[in-house]
CSV table of C-alpha atoms in Angstrom, one decimal:
chain,number,residue,atom,x,y,z
A,290,MET,CA,-17.3,23.2,-13.9
A,291,SER,CA,-17.2,24.8,-10.5
A,292,ILE,CA,-17.1,22.3,-7.5
A,293,GLU,CA,-16.0,24.8,-4.9
A,294,THR,CA,-18.4,25.2,-1.9
A,295,ASN,CA,-18.9,27.9,0.7
A,296,SER,CA,-20.5,25.5,3.2
A,297,TRP,CA,-17.3,23.7,4.4
A,298,ARG,CA,-17.1,23.0,8.1
A,299,PRO,CA,-14.3,21.6,10.3
A,300,LEU,CA,-14.9,18.2,11.7
A,301,ASN,CA,-13.9,16.4,14.9
A,302,VAL,CA,-12.3,13.2,13.5
A,303,GLY,CA,-11.5,10.0,15.3
A,304,VAL,CA,-9.0,7.6,13.8
A,305,ILE,CA,-9.0,4.0,15.2
A,306,GLY,CA,-5.4,2.7,14.7
A,307,GLY,CA,-2.1,4.4,14.9
A,308,GLY,CA,-0.1,2.6,12.2
A,309,ILE,CA,1.1,3.8,8.8
A,310,GLY,CA,-2.5,4.3,7.6
A,311,GLY,CA,-3.7,6.0,10.7
A,312,MET,CA,-0.8,8.5,10.7
A,313,SER,CA,-1.3,9.1,7.0
A,314,VAL,CA,-4.9,10.0,7.3
A,315,ALA,CA,-4.2,12.2,10.3
A,316,ILE,CA,-1.8,14.2,8.2
A,317,ALA,CA,-4.2,14.5,5.3
A,318,LEU,CA,-7.1,15.6,7.4
A,319,ARG,CA,-5.3,18.0,9.7
A,320,ARG,CA,-4.0,19.7,6.6
A,321,ALA,CA,-7.6,19.9,5.3
A,322,GLY,CA,-8.5,21.9,8.4
A,323,HIS,CA,-10.0,19.2,10.7
A,324,THR,CA,-9.2,18.2,14.3
A,325,VAL,CA,-7.9,14.7,14.5
A,326,THR,CA,-7.5,12.3,17.5
A,327,ILE,CA,-5.8,8.9,16.9
A,328,TYR,CA,-6.7,6.0,19.2
A,329,GLU,CA,-4.1,3.2,19.5
A,330,ARG,CA,-5.0,-0.1,21.2
A,331,HIS,CA,-1.5,-0.7,22.5
A,332,ASP,CA,0.6,1.3,24.9
A,333,PHE,CA,2.6,2.8,22.0
A,334,ALA,CA,1.9,3.6,18.3
A,335,GLY,CA,4.3,1.6,16.1
A,336,GLU,CA,4.7,-0.9,13.4
A,337,VAL,CA,6.1,-4.4,13.3
A,338,GLY,CA,8.0,-6.0,10.4
A,339,ALA,CA,10.8,-4.8,8.2
A,340,SER,CA,10.7,-3.3,4.7
A,341,VAL,CA,7.8,-1.6,3.1
A,342,SER,CA,7.5,-0.3,-0.5
A,343,CYS,CA,6.4,3.2,-1.4
A,344,ALA,CA,6.2,3.6,-5.2
A,345,ALA,CA,5.5,6.9,-6.9
A,346,ASN,CA,1.8,6.7,-6.2
A,347,GLY,CA,2.5,6.8,-2.5
A,348,THR,CA,5.7,8.9,-2.4
A,349,ARG,CA,3.9,11.8,-4.2
A,350,TRP,CA,1.5,12.3,-1.3
A,351,LEU,CA,4.4,12.3,1.2
A,352,HIS,CA,5.8,15.3,-0.7
A,353,GLU,CA,2.4,17.0,-1.1
A,354,TRP,CA,1.9,16.7,2.7
A,355,GLY,CA,5.4,18.1,3.4
A,356,VAL,CA,6.6,14.9,5.1
A,357,ASP,CA,10.4,14.9,5.7
A,358,VAL,CA,11.1,11.7,3.7
A,359,SER,CA,14.8,11.7,4.7
A,360,LYS,CA,13.7,10.7,8.3
A,361,GLY,CA,12.6,7.4,6.8
A,362,ASP,CA,16.2,6.6,5.7
A,363,PRO,CA,14.9,5.1,2.4
A,364,VAL,CA,16.6,3.2,-0.4
A,365,VAL,CA,15.7,4.7,-3.7
A,366,LEU,CA,15.1,1.7,-6.0
A,367,ARG,CA,16.8,1.6,-9.4
A,368,LYS,CA,15.6,-1.7,-10.7
A,369,LEU,CA,13.3,-4.7,-10.3
A,370,ILE,CA,15.2,-7.9,-10.9
A,371,ASN,CA,13.7,-11.4,-11.3
A,372,ARG,CA,16.5,-14.0,-11.1
A,373,ASP,CA,16.7,-17.7,-12.0
A,374,TRP,CA,15.9,-19.9,-9.0
A,375,LYS,CA,19.0,-22.0,-9.3
A,376,THR,CA,21.7,-19.9,-11.0
A,377,GLY,CA,20.7,-16.4,-9.8
A,378,GLU,CA,21.1,-15.0,-13.4
A,379,PRO,CA,18.6,-12.2,-14.3
A,380,VAL,CA,15.5,-13.5,-16.1
A,381,SER,CA,13.6,-10.3,-16.3
A,382,VAL,CA,14.7,-6.7,-15.4
A,383,TYR,CA,12.6,-3.6,-15.1
A,384,ASP,CA,14.7,-0.6,-15.2
A,385,LEU,CA,13.7,2.3,-12.9
A,386,ASP,CA,16.4,4.8,-14.0
A,387,ASP,CA,13.9,7.1,-15.7
A,388,TYR,CA,11.2,6.4,-13.1
A,389,GLU,CA,11.3,9.8,-11.4
A,390,LYS,CA,11.3,11.5,-14.8
A,391,LYS,CA,8.2,9.5,-15.9
A,392,TRP,CA,6.2,9.7,-12.8
A,393,GLY,CA,7.4,12.7,-10.9
A,394,TYR,CA,8.6,10.9,-7.8
A,395,VAL,CA,11.0,8.2,-6.8
A,396,TYR,CA,10.3,4.6,-5.7
A,397,ASN,CA,11.2,4.4,-2.0
A,398,MET,CA,11.9,1.4,0.1
A,399,PHE,CA,11.6,2.1,3.8
A,400,HIS,CA,12.1,0.2,7.0
A,401,ARG,CA,8.6,0.0,8.4
A,402,GLN,CA,9.4,1.4,11.8
A,403,TYR,CA,11.4,4.3,10.3
A,404,MET,CA,8.5,5.1,7.9
A,405,HIS,CA,6.0,5.1,10.8
A,406,ALA,CA,8.2,7.4,12.9
A,407,MET,CA,8.5,9.7,9.9
A,408,LEU,CA,4.7,9.9,9.5
A,409,LYS,CA,4.1,10.2,13.2
A,410,ASP,CA,6.3,13.3,13.3
A,411,SER,CA,4.2,14.8,10.6
A,412,ALA,CA,0.9,13.9,12.1
A,413,LEU,CA,1.7,15.0,15.6
A,414,GLY,CA,4.3,17.7,15.1
A,415,GLU,CA,4.4,21.2,13.6
A,416,GLY,CA,3.0,21.8,10.2
A,417,GLU,CA,-0.2,22.9,8.4
A,418,GLY,CA,-3.3,22.6,10.5
A,419,VAL,CA,-3.8,21.6,14.1
A,420,PRO,CA,-1.4,18.7,15.2
A,421,ALA,CA,-3.2,15.4,15.7
A,422,VAL,CA,-3.5,14.0,19.2
A,423,LEU,CA,-2.5,10.4,20.0
A,424,LYS,CA,-4.1,8.4,22.7
A,425,VAL,CA,-2.6,5.0,23.5
A,426,ASN,CA,-4.2,2.1,25.4
A,427,HIS,CA,-7.5,2.9,23.7
A,428,GLN,CA,-8.9,-0.3,22.1
A,429,CYS,CA,-12.1,0.1,20.2
A,430,GLN,CA,-15.0,-2.0,21.6
A,431,ASP,CA,-18.0,-0.5,19.9
A,432,ILE,CA,-19.2,2.5,17.9
A,433,ASN,CA,-22.7,3.9,18.1
A,434,LEU,CA,-23.5,4.3,14.4
A,435,GLN,CA,-26.2,6.8,15.1
A,436,THR,CA,-24.4,9.2,17.4
A,437,GLY,CA,-20.7,8.7,16.4
A,438,THR,CA,-19.8,7.6,20.0
A,439,ILE,CA,-16.8,5.3,20.3
A,440,THR,CA,-16.6,3.0,23.4
A,441,PHE,CA,-13.2,1.7,24.4
A,442,THR,CA,-12.3,-1.3,26.5
A,443,ASN,CA,-10.8,1.0,29.1
A,444,ASN,CA,-14.3,2.2,29.9
A,445,THR,CA,-13.9,5.6,28.2
A,446,THR,CA,-15.9,7.0,25.4
A,447,ALA,CA,-15.4,9.7,22.7
A,448,HIS,CA,-17.7,11.4,20.2
A,449,HIS,CA,-16.6,12.3,16.7
A,450,ASP,CA,-18.3,13.6,13.5
A,451,LEU,CA,-16.2,11.3,11.3
A,452,ILE,CA,-14.6,8.0,12.4
A,453,ILE,CA,-12.0,6.2,10.4
A,454,GLY,CA,-11.2,2.5,10.9
A,455,ALA,CA,-7.4,2.2,10.3
A,456,ASP,CA,-7.0,-0.8,12.6
A,457,GLY,CA,-5.5,-3.3,10.2
A,458,ILE,CA,-6.3,-6.7,8.9
A,459,GLY,CA,-8.0,-7.8,12.2
A,460,SER,CA,-10.1,-4.6,12.2
A,461,ALA,CA,-12.7,-4.2,15.0
A,462,VAL,CA,-14.3,-1.3,13.1
A,463,ARG,CA,-14.9,-3.5,10.1
A,464,LYS,CA,-17.0,-5.9,12.2
A,465,ILE,CA,-18.9,-3.1,13.8
A,466,ILE,CA,-20.1,-1.8,10.4
A,467,GLY,CA,-21.3,-5.2,9.6
A,468,LEU,CA,-18.7,-6.7,7.3
A,469,LYS,CA,-17.8,-10.4,7.7
A,470,PRO,CA,-14.7,-11.2,5.6
A,471,GLU,CA,-14.8,-14.1,3.2
A,472,LYS,CA,-11.3,-15.3,3.4
A,473,LYS,CA,-9.2,-18.4,3.0
A,474,PRO,CA,-5.6,-19.3,3.9
A,475,SER,CA,-3.2,-18.7,1.0
A,476,ASP,CA,-1.7,-21.7,-0.7
A,477,SER,CA,1.7,-20.2,0.2
A,478,SER,CA,3.4,-19.6,3.5
A,479,CYS,CA,6.1,-17.0,4.3
A,480,LEU,CA,9.0,-16.6,6.6
A,481,HIS,CA,10.7,-13.2,6.9
A,482,ALA,CA,14.4,-12.7,7.8
A,483,ASN,CA,16.7,-9.8,8.2
A,484,VAL,CA,20.4,-9.7,7.1
A,485,ARG,CA,22.7,-6.9,7.9
A,486,THR,CA,24.7,-5.9,4.9
A,487,GLU,CA,27.9,-5.5,6.9
A,488,ASP,CA,27.6,-9.1,8.1
A,489,ALA,CA,27.2,-10.4,4.5
A,490,VAL,CA,30.1,-8.3,3.3
A,491,ARG,CA,32.3,-9.4,6.2
A,492,LEU,CA,31.7,-13.0,5.2
A,493,GLY,CA,32.6,-12.3,1.6
A,494,LEU,CA,29.0,-12.7,0.3
A,495,VAL,CA,27.6,-10.7,-2.5
A,496,ASP,CA,26.6,-7.2,-1.5
A,497,TYR,CA,23.1,-6.9,-2.8
A,498,SER,CA,22.7,-3.4,-1.3
A,499,GLN,CA,24.8,-2.1,-4.2
A,500,HIS,CA,22.0,-2.9,-6.6
A,501,SER,CA,19.4,-0.6,-5.0
A,502,ALA,CA,16.8,-3.1,-6.3
A,503,LEU,CA,13.9,-5.2,-5.4
A,504,GLU,CA,15.1,-8.6,-6.3
A,505,TYR,CA,13.1,-11.8,-6.8
A,506,TRP,CA,14.2,-15.4,-7.1
A,507,GLY,CA,11.6,-17.7,-8.7
A,508,GLY,CA,7.9,-16.9,-8.7
A,509,GLN,CA,7.5,-18.0,-12.3
A,510,GLU,CA,4.1,-19.2,-13.4
A,511,GLY,CA,2.4,-21.8,-11.3
A,512,LYS,CA,5.1,-22.0,-8.6
A,513,TRP,CA,4.8,-20.9,-5.0
A,514,ASP,CA,8.6,-20.8,-4.3
A,515,LYS,CA,9.7,-17.2,-4.3
A,516,ILE,CA,12.3,-15.1,-2.5
A,517,VAL,CA,11.9,-11.4,-2.3
A,518,LEU,CA,14.8,-9.2,-1.3
A,519,SER,CA,14.2,-5.5,-0.4
A,520,PRO,CA,17.0,-3.3,0.9
A,521,CYS,CA,16.1,-0.6,3.5
A,522,ASN,CA,17.7,1.7,6.1
A,523,GLY,CA,19.8,3.2,3.3
A,524,GLY,CA,21.0,-0.3,2.3
A,525,LYS,CA,22.3,-1.2,5.7
A,526,LEU,CA,19.5,-3.9,6.2
A,527,LEU,CA,18.4,-6.5,3.7
A,528,SER,CA,14.9,-7.7,4.3
A,529,TYR,CA,14.0,-11.1,2.9
A,530,TYR,CA,10.5,-12.5,2.4
A,531,CYS,CA,10.6,-16.2,1.7
A,532,PHE,CA,7.5,-17.9,0.2
A,533,PHE,CA,6.9,-21.6,-0.2
A,534,PRO,CA,3.9,-24.0,-0.5
A,535,ARG,CA,1.8,-24.1,2.7
A,536,GLU,CA,2.2,-27.9,3.0
A,537,LYS,CA,5.9,-27.3,3.7
A,538,GLY,CA,5.0,-25.1,6.6
A,539,ASP,CA,1.7,-23.7,7.8
A,540,PHE,CA,1.8,-20.4,9.7
A,541,VAL,CA,-1.7,-19.1,9.1
A,542,ASN,CA,-2.4,-18.9,12.9
A,543,HIS,CA,0.9,-17.4,13.9
A,544,THR,CA,1.5,-13.8,14.8
A,545,TRP,CA,4.6,-11.6,14.0
A,546,GLY,CA,5.4,-11.0,17.6
A,547,GLY,CA,6.1,-14.7,18.4
A,548,GLU,CA,9.5,-16.2,19.0
A,549,ASP,CA,12.1,-16.4,16.1
A,550,ARG,CA,12.0,-19.5,14.1
A,551,PRO,CA,15.3,-21.5,13.6
A,552,VAL,CA,17.4,-20.8,10.5
A,553,GLU,CA,17.2,-24.5,9.6
A,554,GLU,CA,13.4,-24.0,9.1
A,555,LEU,CA,14.0,-21.0,6.8
A,556,LEU,CA,16.4,-23.0,4.6
A,557,ALA,CA,14.6,-26.3,4.5
A,558,PRO,CA,12.2,-25.5,1.6
A,559,TYR,CA,15.0,-24.4,-0.6
A,560,PRO,CA,17.6,-27.1,-1.3
A,561,GLU,CA,18.2,-26.0,-4.9
A,562,LEU,CA,18.1,-22.2,-4.4
A,563,ASP,CA,20.9,-20.0,-5.8
A,564,ALA,CA,23.9,-20.5,-3.5
A,565,GLN,CA,24.5,-16.8,-3.2
A,566,VAL,CA,21.1,-15.9,-1.7
A,567,ARG,CA,20.9,-19.1,0.3
A,568,SER,CA,24.2,-18.1,2.0
A,569,HIS,CA,22.5,-14.8,2.9
A,570,LEU,CA,19.5,-16.6,4.4
A,571,ALA,CA,21.9,-18.8,6.4
A,572,ILE,CA,22.9,-15.8,8.4
A,573,GLY,CA,19.4,-14.4,8.7
A,574,THR,CA,18.1,-13.1,12.0
A,575,GLU,CA,14.6,-12.2,13.4
A,576,ILE,CA,13.1,-15.1,11.4
A,577,ARG,CA,9.3,-14.6,11.8
A,578,PRO,CA,6.3,-16.2,10.1
A,579,TRP,CA,3.9,-14.0,8.2
A,580,ARG,CA,0.4,-15.4,8.0
A,581,LEU,CA,-1.2,-15.0,4.6
A,582,TRP,CA,-4.9,-14.9,4.0
A,583,VAL,CA,-6.7,-14.2,0.8
A,584,HIS,CA,-9.7,-11.9,1.3
A,585,GLU,CA,-12.5,-11.5,-1.1
A,586,PRO,CA,-13.3,-7.8,-1.9
A,587,TYR,CA,-15.7,-6.2,0.5
A,588,PRO,CA,-19.0,-4.9,-0.9
A,589,TYR,CA,-18.7,-1.6,0.9
A,590,ILE,CA,-16.2,0.3,3.1
A,591,THR,CA,-18.4,3.0,4.6
A,592,ARG,CA,-21.5,3.1,6.9
A,593,ASN,CA,-23.0,6.3,8.4
A,594,MET,CA,-20.1,8.4,9.7
A,595,VAL,CA,-17.6,5.5,9.6
A,596,CYS,CA,-15.2,4.5,6.9
A,597,LEU,CA,-12.4,1.9,6.5
A,598,LEU,CA,-8.9,2.6,5.4
A,599,GLY,CA,-5.9,0.4,4.4
A,600,ASP,CA,-5.9,-3.2,5.5
A,601,ALA,CA,-9.1,-2.7,7.5
A,602,GLY,CA,-10.9,-2.1,4.2
A,603,HIS,CA,-9.0,-4.0,1.6
A,604,PRO,CA,-6.5,-6.6,2.9
A,605,MET,CA,-4.4,-7.9,0.1
A,606,MET,CA,-1.5,-10.2,-0.6
A,607,PRO,CA,1.9,-8.6,-0.6
A,608,HIS,CA,2.9,-9.5,-4.1
A,609,GLN,CA,2.3,-6.1,-5.8
A,610,SER,CA,4.1,-4.2,-3.0
A,611,GLN,CA,1.1,-1.8,-2.9
A,612,GLY,CA,-0.3,-2.3,0.6
A,613,ALA,CA,1.2,0.9,2.1
A,614,CYS,CA,0.6,2.9,-1.0
A,615,MET,CA,-3.1,1.9,-1.1
A,616,ALA,CA,-3.5,3.1,2.6
A,617,ILE,CA,-1.7,6.4,1.7
A,618,GLU,CA,-4.0,6.8,-1.3
A,619,ASP,CA,-7.0,6.2,0.9
A,620,ALA,CA,-5.7,8.9,3.2
A,621,ALA,CA,-5.1,11.3,0.3
A,622,ALA,CA,-8.6,10.7,-1.0
A,623,LEU,CA,-10.1,11.6,2.3
A,624,GLY,CA,-7.9,14.7,2.6
A,625,ILE,CA,-9.1,15.9,-0.9
A,626,ILE,CA,-12.8,15.0,-0.4
A,627,PHE,CA,-13.0,16.7,3.0
A,628,SER,CA,-11.0,19.8,1.8
A,629,LYS,CA,-12.4,23.3,1.6
A,630,THR,CA,-12.6,23.0,-2.1
A,631,TYR,CA,-14.9,19.9,-2.2
A,632,PHE,CA,-16.6,19.3,1.2
A,633,ASN,CA,-20.0,21.0,1.6
A,634,GLY,CA,-20.6,19.7,5.1
A,635,ASN,CA,-22.5,16.6,4.0
A,636,ILE,CA,-20.5,13.6,5.5
A,637,ASP,CA,-22.8,11.0,3.8
A,638,GLU,CA,-22.1,12.5,0.4
A,639,ALA,CA,-18.4,12.7,1.1
A,640,LEU,CA,-18.0,9.1,2.2
A,641,SER,CA,-20.1,8.0,-0.7
A,642,VAL,CA,-17.5,9.7,-3.0
A,643,TYR,CA,-14.7,8.0,-1.0
A,644,GLU,CA,-16.2,4.6,-1.5
A,645,SER,CA,-16.9,5.2,-5.2
A,646,ILE,CA,-13.4,6.2,-6.1
A,647,ARG,CA,-11.4,3.9,-3.8
A,648,LEU,CA,-13.3,0.6,-3.8
A,649,PRO,CA,-12.8,-0.2,-7.6
A,650,ARG,CA,-9.1,0.8,-7.5
A,651,VAL,CA,-8.2,-1.2,-4.4
A,652,THR,CA,-10.2,-4.2,-5.6
A,653,LYS,CA,-8.3,-4.3,-8.8
A,654,VAL,CA,-5.0,-4.2,-6.9
A,655,GLN,CA,-6.2,-7.0,-4.6
A,656,SER,CA,-7.0,-9.2,-7.6
A,657,ALA,CA,-3.6,-8.4,-9.2
A,658,ALA,CA,-1.7,-9.1,-6.0
A,659,ALA,CA,-3.3,-12.5,-5.7
A,660,LYS,CA,-2.3,-13.4,-9.3
A,661,ALA,CA,1.3,-12.2,-8.8
A,662,ALA,CA,1.6,-14.6,-5.9
A,663,TYR,CA,2.1,-17.5,-8.3
A,664,ASN,CA,3.2,-15.6,-11.4
A,665,ILE,CA,5.8,-12.9,-11.2
A,666,ASN,CA,4.9,-11.6,-14.6
A,667,GLU,CA,1.7,-10.2,-13.2
A,668,ARG,CA,3.7,-7.9,-10.9
A,669,ILE,CA,3.6,-4.2,-11.8
A,670,GLY,CA,6.8,-3.5,-13.8
A,671,PHE,CA,7.4,-7.1,-14.9
A,672,SER,CA,3.9,-6.9,-16.4
A,673,SER,CA,5.3,-4.5,-19.0
A,674,ASN,CA,8.3,-6.8,-19.9
A,675,THR,CA,6.3,-8.5,-22.7
A,676,ASN,CA,9.4,-9.2,-24.8
A,677,MET,CA,10.9,-11.6,-22.2
A,678,SER,CA,10.9,-15.3,-23.2
A,679,THR,CA,9.4,-16.3,-19.8
A,680,TYR,CA,6.6,-13.7,-20.1
A,681,LYS,CA,3.0,-15.0,-19.7
A,682,VAL,CA,0.0,-13.6,-17.9
A,683,GLU,CA,-3.5,-14.9,-17.3
A,684,ASP,CA,-5.3,-12.2,-19.3
A,685,GLU,CA,-3.4,-9.5,-21.1
A,686,LYS,CA,-6.3,-7.1,-20.8
A,687,LYS,CA,-6.8,-7.6,-17.1
A,688,LYS,CA,-3.2,-7.3,-15.9
A,689,LEU,CA,-2.2,-4.3,-13.7
A,690,THR,CA,0.1,-1.8,-15.3
A,691,ILE,CA,2.4,0.9,-14.0
A,692,GLU,CA,0.5,3.5,-16.0
A,693,GLU,CA,-2.7,2.8,-14.0
A,694,MET,CA,-0.9,2.9,-10.6
A,695,ASN,CA,1.4,6.0,-10.7
A,696,ALA,CA,-0.3,9.2,-10.1
A,697,TRP,CA,0.4,12.9,-10.4
A,698,VAL,CA,-1.4,15.8,-8.7
A,699,TYR,CA,-2.2,19.3,-9.8
A,700,PRO,CA,-1.1,22.0,-9.0
A,701,THR,CA,2.4,20.6,-8.5
A,702,ILE,CA,5.9,21.8,-8.0
A,703,HIS,CA,6.9,19.7,-11.0
A,704,LYS,CA,4.9,22.0,-13.3
A,705,ILE,CA,3.3,19.1,-15.1
A,706,GLN,CA,1.4,20.2,-18.2
A,707,THR,CA,-2.4,20.1,-18.1
A,708,ASN,CA,-2.5,17.2,-20.5
A,709,SER,CA,-0.9,14.9,-18.0
A,710,ARG,CA,-1.0,11.3,-19.1
A,711,ARG,CA,-1.4,9.9,-15.6
A,712,TYR,CA,-4.0,9.0,-13.0
A,713,ASP,CA,-5.3,12.1,-11.3
A,714,MET,CA,-7.1,11.6,-8.0
A,715,TYR,CA,-8.5,15.2,-8.0
A,716,LYS,CA,-10.2,14.6,-11.4
A,717,ASP,CA,-11.5,11.2,-10.0
A,718,VAL,CA,-13.1,13.1,-7.1
A,719,GLU,CA,-14.5,15.8,-9.3
A,720,GLU,CA,-16.1,13.4,-11.7
A,721,VAL,CA,-17.9,11.5,-8.9
A,722,LEU,CA,-18.9,14.7,-7.1
A,723,ALA,CA,-20.3,16.2,-10.3
A,724,ALA,CA,-22.5,13.2,-10.9
A,725,LYS,CA,-23.8,13.3,-7.3
A,726,ARG,CA,-24.5,17.1,-7.5
A,727,LYS,CA,-25.9,16.9,-11.0
A,728,LEU,CA,-23.2,19.2,-12.4
A,729,PRO,CA,-21.5,18.9,-15.7
A,730,PHE,CA,-18.1,17.3,-15.9
A,731,THR,CA,-16.2,18.1,-19.1
A,732,ALA,CA,-12.6,17.4,-18.2
A,733,PRO,CA,-11.1,14.7,-20.5
A,734,TYR,CA,-10.8,12.1,-17.7
A,735,ILE,CA,-12.6,8.9,-16.9
A,736,ASN,CA,-12.1,7.5,-13.3
A,737,GLY,CA,-9.1,9.8,-13.0
A,738,LEU,CA,-7.4,8.4,-16.1
A,739,PRO,CA,-6.9,10.8,-19.1
A,740,VAL,CA,-9.0,10.1,-22.2
A,741,GLY,CA,-6.8,8.7,-25.0
A,742,LEU,CA,-4.2,7.2,-22.6
A,743,LYS,CA,-3.1,3.9,-24.2
A,744,LEU,CA,-2.4,1.2,-21.6
A,745,PRO,CA,0.0,-1.7,-22.2
A,746,ASN,CA,-2.9,-4.1,-21.5
A,747,GLY,CA,-4.6,-3.0,-24.8
A,748,TYR,CA,-7.1,-0.5,-23.4
A,749,THR,CA,-7.3,3.1,-24.6
A,750,ILE,CA,-9.2,5.2,-22.0
A,751,GLY,CA,-12.4,6.6,-23.5
A,752,GLU,CA,-12.8,4.1,-26.3
A,753,LEU,CA,-14.6,1.6,-24.0
A,754,ALA,CA,-16.9,1.8,-21.1
A,755,LYS,CA,-15.5,3.0,-17.8
A,756,LEU,CA,-13.0,0.6,-16.3
C-alpha cells in the first residue's frame, strides 16, 4: 500500500499553552516542516509541581525528536515496588532491569521543571525545521472556528491554519470547541511534598534514592490511602504524592501555587504508616495540595481546524503515571499525520485521523488510571504480577498492560525486526488513513498492535474484533 502524497503543504500552526504538551507538539510539527508559534498565558512558559514519569512510550519520541534527554537530569527507573503500609516490606515488585531490552528505551523519571526546560530548548533552539516562536502574556479568549483567528485577552489577534489547544485541565480551547466536561471530585485527596535526599541521609534515614524505583505504600484494593515516592534530579530529590480519603482533607478547590501546608497536616492521615517513610514525610518541604477531579471521556477532541492535546483533551487521574506520555504521544501522532509522508493538505482529514487513533487509546488509559486509584494491581507493571498473593483486578480482560502501552517506531536506530511485537503508531495512522482514502491496508496490524500478539489480559490481537 502506498500512502505517500505529493500534495503536502506547510502550515502556520498556533499552539495554545507552553507546558510539556505544548513544547512537545511544537517539536514534532517543526520537524514535520511546519511553522509553529506557541502562546503562553503567563509571563513565562514553565511548569509547576515536581516529578513526572516518562515510560518507554514517551521516552522513545524524545529520542526520535533528537531531544537531549540528559538536560532533564532524569532518574532511570529499575523497579516498581509496592510496600506493606505498616511494615514497609515489599508486597509486589515489578523488575525493570530488562525494560530497555524489551521496549527499546528506558523508563525516565524527571523533575517537571527540568523536563520542560529540556523540551523548550528543543522546540525553540537549533534542530530540524524552523525553530518555534514563543509569545508570553497571550491568554486565549476566543477562536473563530471558521477563519482560524485567535483573539487574546491582551487585545491582539493571530491567524493560523491549524490550532492546537494544549492549555491544560482548565482549557479555554476545550470550551471554545463546545465541550463541557462531566466531572466529579475524586474520592481521594492528595498532598505533595519534596524531600532532599541529602537531608534524609544526614538524619540517618533510609536512602530511597539508591533504589532507583517508583515506590508505593498501600493502595491495595478498596483503600484510598497510598503514598507514591518518585526520585528525580538524578536522585537528589524525592518527590512524594500522599493520597488519603477526601473526608480527611478536601482540596478540590485549591491551586498548586498557594501557600505551603503545615507538615502536621501531611502526617495526620497516616498514624500507622511505615515509620521509615513517615520519617521522610516529617522533613517534607513545599507541601502543596493537588486537586483531583475525575473526568468522563470527551466525545470528540477536534473541531474544524482546532484539536486538543494532553490534559486539555483527556484529563486523567495520576495513578498510571501516563499523563505526560499521553501528551507526548498526542504530539507524536500530529507530527506523523502532518508529515510529508502522510499529509495531503486536507486538515479536516488529518484531524479526523488524529481523533480516530488517539481518543480510544487515551480513553482506555483514563479508565485504567481511575481504577488504579483504589487498586494498585490495576497499575501498569503490577497488573502483570498475577502470581502475587495480593493480586486482584476488577476485570482481567479489561486491565491495562505494559504490552499495549510501550511503543516502537520504524525505521529505528535499534534495528528492530519488521515483525515487531509492539504498538506501532505509524501503522495505526496508516490503517486509518487507508480506510478514509479507500486504499487497501494489508499490514498485519490492528489499531497499531501486531496481529497474533498475546496480551496478559487474555486477548490475542486479530482473533477478536478491533479493541
